[in-house]
């Protein structure tokens, strides 16, 4: 047993996945709605939505791997 406080990895993995999913959905919906209703989107808004999509993919993919597999094994 570890001498330190136990971390709830399952909760961190779930919350990280849903945070990534939320970022991905915000990026996709913002980009689609922005281009559908406000055709000339400024470059910073387009960059923001694309960045949110990529960050959502990375966080949603790596959070369960990190908190669900790697960290419990090395504890």
XYZ file of N, CA and C in Angstrom:
225
model
N 0.831 -1.181 0.000
C 0.000 0.000 0.000
C 0.874 1.241 0.000
N 0.375 2.240 -0.576
C 1.075 3.510 -0.649
C 0.917 4.275 0.658
N 1.913 5.026 1.008
C 1.855 5.835 2.223
C 1.160 7.171 1.970
N 0.974 7.532 0.738
C 0.329 8.798 0.408
C -1.179 8.600 0.273
N -1.872 9.712 0.154
C -3.326 9.654 -0.018
C -3.656 9.032 -1.375
N -4.649 8.198 -1.399
C -5.039 7.531 -2.629
C -5.787 8.508 -3.536
N -5.436 8.479 -4.797
C -6.069 9.349 -5.782
C -7.148 8.541 -6.495
N -8.288 9.152 -6.709
C -9.395 8.484 -7.391
C -9.188 8.597 -8.904
N -8.407 7.667 -9.458
C -8.057 7.716 -10.870
C -9.266 7.530 -11.773
N -10.226 6.743 -11.336
C -11.411 6.489 -12.148
C -12.180 7.787 -12.406
N -12.323 8.596 -11.376
C -13.032 9.866 -11.529
C -12.268 10.816 -12.438
N -10.943 10.888 -12.269
C -10.134 11.751 -13.131
C -10.201 11.297 -14.591
N -10.205 10.005 -14.823
C -10.284 9.489 -16.192
C -11.625 9.848 -16.830
N -12.708 9.671 -16.085
C -14.036 9.997 -16.620
C -14.179 11.488 -16.874
N -13.767 12.301 -15.904
C -13.890 13.752 -16.071
C -13.002 14.264 -17.195
N -11.820 13.704 -17.332
C -10.945 14.103 -18.425
C -11.527 13.748 -19.779
N -12.110 12.562 -19.877
C -12.741 12.167 -21.136
C -13.902 13.095 -21.476
N -14.750 13.386 -20.503
C -15.900 14.247 -20.778
C -15.483 15.692 -21.027
N -14.401 16.148 -20.412
C -13.867 17.475 -20.727
C -13.389 17.516 -22.172
N -12.680 16.486 -22.594
C -12.239 16.418 -23.983
C -13.401 16.354 -24.952
N -14.416 15.578 -24.606
C -15.601 15.484 -25.454
C -16.315 16.831 -25.544
N -16.411 17.536 -24.429
C -17.059 18.847 -24.429
C -16.277 19.845 -25.283
N -14.952 19.839 -25.173
C -14.146 20.735 -26.002
C -14.305 20.413 -27.482
N -14.321 19.139 -27.804
C -14.498 18.733 -29.196
C -15.857 19.190 -29.723
N -16.907 18.974 -28.951
C -18.247 19.381 -29.395
C -18.376 20.894 -29.510
N -17.792 21.632 -28.569
C -17.830 23.095 -28.646
C -17.110 23.576 -29.900
N -15.970 22.971 -30.197
C -15.231 23.357 -31.392
C -15.983 23.053 -32.670
N -16.561 21.869 -32.760
C -17.279 21.473 -33.978
C -18.553 22.294 -34.144
N -19.339 22.391 -33.088
C -20.603 23.141 -33.179
C -20.332 24.619 -33.435
N -19.343 25.176 -32.762
C -19.011 26.582 -32.990
C -18.552 26.841 -34.407
N -17.778 25.942 -34.949
C -17.309 26.107 -36.318
C -18.450 25.972 -37.321
N -19.301 24.973 -37.132
C -20.416 24.760 -38.068
C -21.422 25.901 -37.979
N -21.817 26.262 -36.772
C -22.795 27.345 -36.602
C -22.199 28.677 -37.034
N -20.937 28.880 -36.716
C -20.291 30.132 -37.111
C -20.230 30.308 -38.611
N -19.896 29.241 -39.322
C -19.831 29.348 -40.776
C -21.216 29.338 -41.412
N -22.206 28.775 -40.755
C -23.552 28.734 -41.329
C -24.274 30.072 -41.184
N -24.130 30.714 -40.025
C -24.900 31.932 -39.774
C -24.072 33.206 -39.892
N -22.809 33.149 -39.589
C -21.939 34.328 -39.624
C -20.776 34.011 -40.558
N -21.042 34.004 -41.860
C -20.101 33.440 -42.837
C -18.670 33.965 -42.713
N -18.432 35.241 -42.699
C -17.022 35.656 -42.579
C -16.558 35.630 -41.116
N -16.192 34.455 -40.633
C -15.671 34.353 -39.272
C -14.287 34.977 -39.216
N -14.009 35.743 -38.176
C -12.647 36.263 -38.025
C -11.658 35.113 -37.846
N -10.428 35.372 -38.192
C -9.403 34.327 -38.138
C -9.184 33.827 -36.716
N -9.295 34.718 -35.727
C -9.045 34.282 -34.347
C -10.141 33.337 -33.866
N -11.382 33.534 -34.318
C -12.462 32.625 -33.924
C -12.296 31.258 -34.585
N -11.913 31.257 -35.840
C -11.682 29.988 -36.525
C -10.533 29.229 -35.861
N -9.470 29.944 -35.509
C -8.341 29.325 -34.814
C -8.763 28.802 -33.450
N -9.603 29.530 -32.758
C -10.083 29.109 -31.442
C -10.893 27.815 -31.538
N -11.781 27.731 -32.517
C -12.600 26.528 -32.667
C -11.758 25.319 -33.091
N -10.828 25.514 -34.002
C -9.965 24.409 -34.432
C -9.069 23.967 -33.280
N -8.563 24.923 -32.513
C -7.753 24.580 -31.344
C -8.544 23.814 -30.302
N -9.799 24.186 -30.111
C -10.652 23.461 -29.163
C -10.913 22.036 -29.647
N -11.068 21.864 -30.948
C -11.265 20.513 -31.490
C -10.039 19.636 -31.236
N -8.859 20.151 -31.548
C -7.639 19.362 -31.349
C -7.362 19.105 -29.878
N -7.572 20.120 -29.038
C -7.366 19.925 -27.597
C -8.359 18.903 -27.057
N -9.592 18.949 -27.533
C -10.591 17.975 -27.108
C -10.224 16.559 -27.498
N -9.703 16.394 -28.705
C -9.266 15.063 -29.134
C -8.115 14.553 -28.275
N -7.133 15.400 -28.038
C -5.972 14.975 -27.256
C -6.332 14.677 -25.810
N -7.102 15.558 -25.195
C -7.489 15.354 -23.795
C -8.401 14.144 -23.664
N -9.370 14.034 -24.558
C -10.302 12.910 -24.493
C -9.651 11.569 -24.749
N -8.578 11.544 -25.531
C -7.906 10.278 -25.825
C -6.878 9.920 -24.754
N -6.078 10.889 -24.339
C -4.974 10.581 -23.429
C -5.361 10.572 -21.958
N -6.424 11.238 -21.583
C -6.822 11.255 -20.172
C -7.197 9.872 -19.647
N -8.044 9.101 -20.332
C -8.323 7.748 -19.825
C -7.100 6.838 -19.846
N -6.237 7.006 -20.838
C -5.024 6.184 -20.877
C -4.122 6.525 -19.702
N -3.944 7.813 -19.455
C -3.050 8.235 -18.375
C -3.620 7.901 -17.002
N -4.861 8.314 -16.748
C -5.445 8.129 -15.420
C -6.060 6.745 -15.219
N -6.397 6.059 -16.289
C -7.021 4.756 -16.143
C -6.068 3.581 -16.237
N -4.932 3.778 -16.917
C -4.009 2.661 -17.117
C -2.635 2.940 -16.518
N -2.003 4.029 -16.923
C -0.601 4.266 -16.576
C -0.412 4.593 -15.102
N -1.098 5.594 -14.600
C -0.872 6.018 -13.213
C -1.252 4.965 -12.172
N -2.352 4.222 -12.330
C -2.596 3.154 -11.350
C -1.520 2.064 -11.361
N -0.900 1.828 -12.508
C 0.132 0.799 -12.577
C 1.437 1.224 -11.917
N 1.752 2.519 -11.963
C 3.026 2.953 -11.385
C 2.893 3.415 -9.945
N 1.698 3.392 -9.404
C 1.514 3.807 -8.009
C 2.077 2.785 -7.059
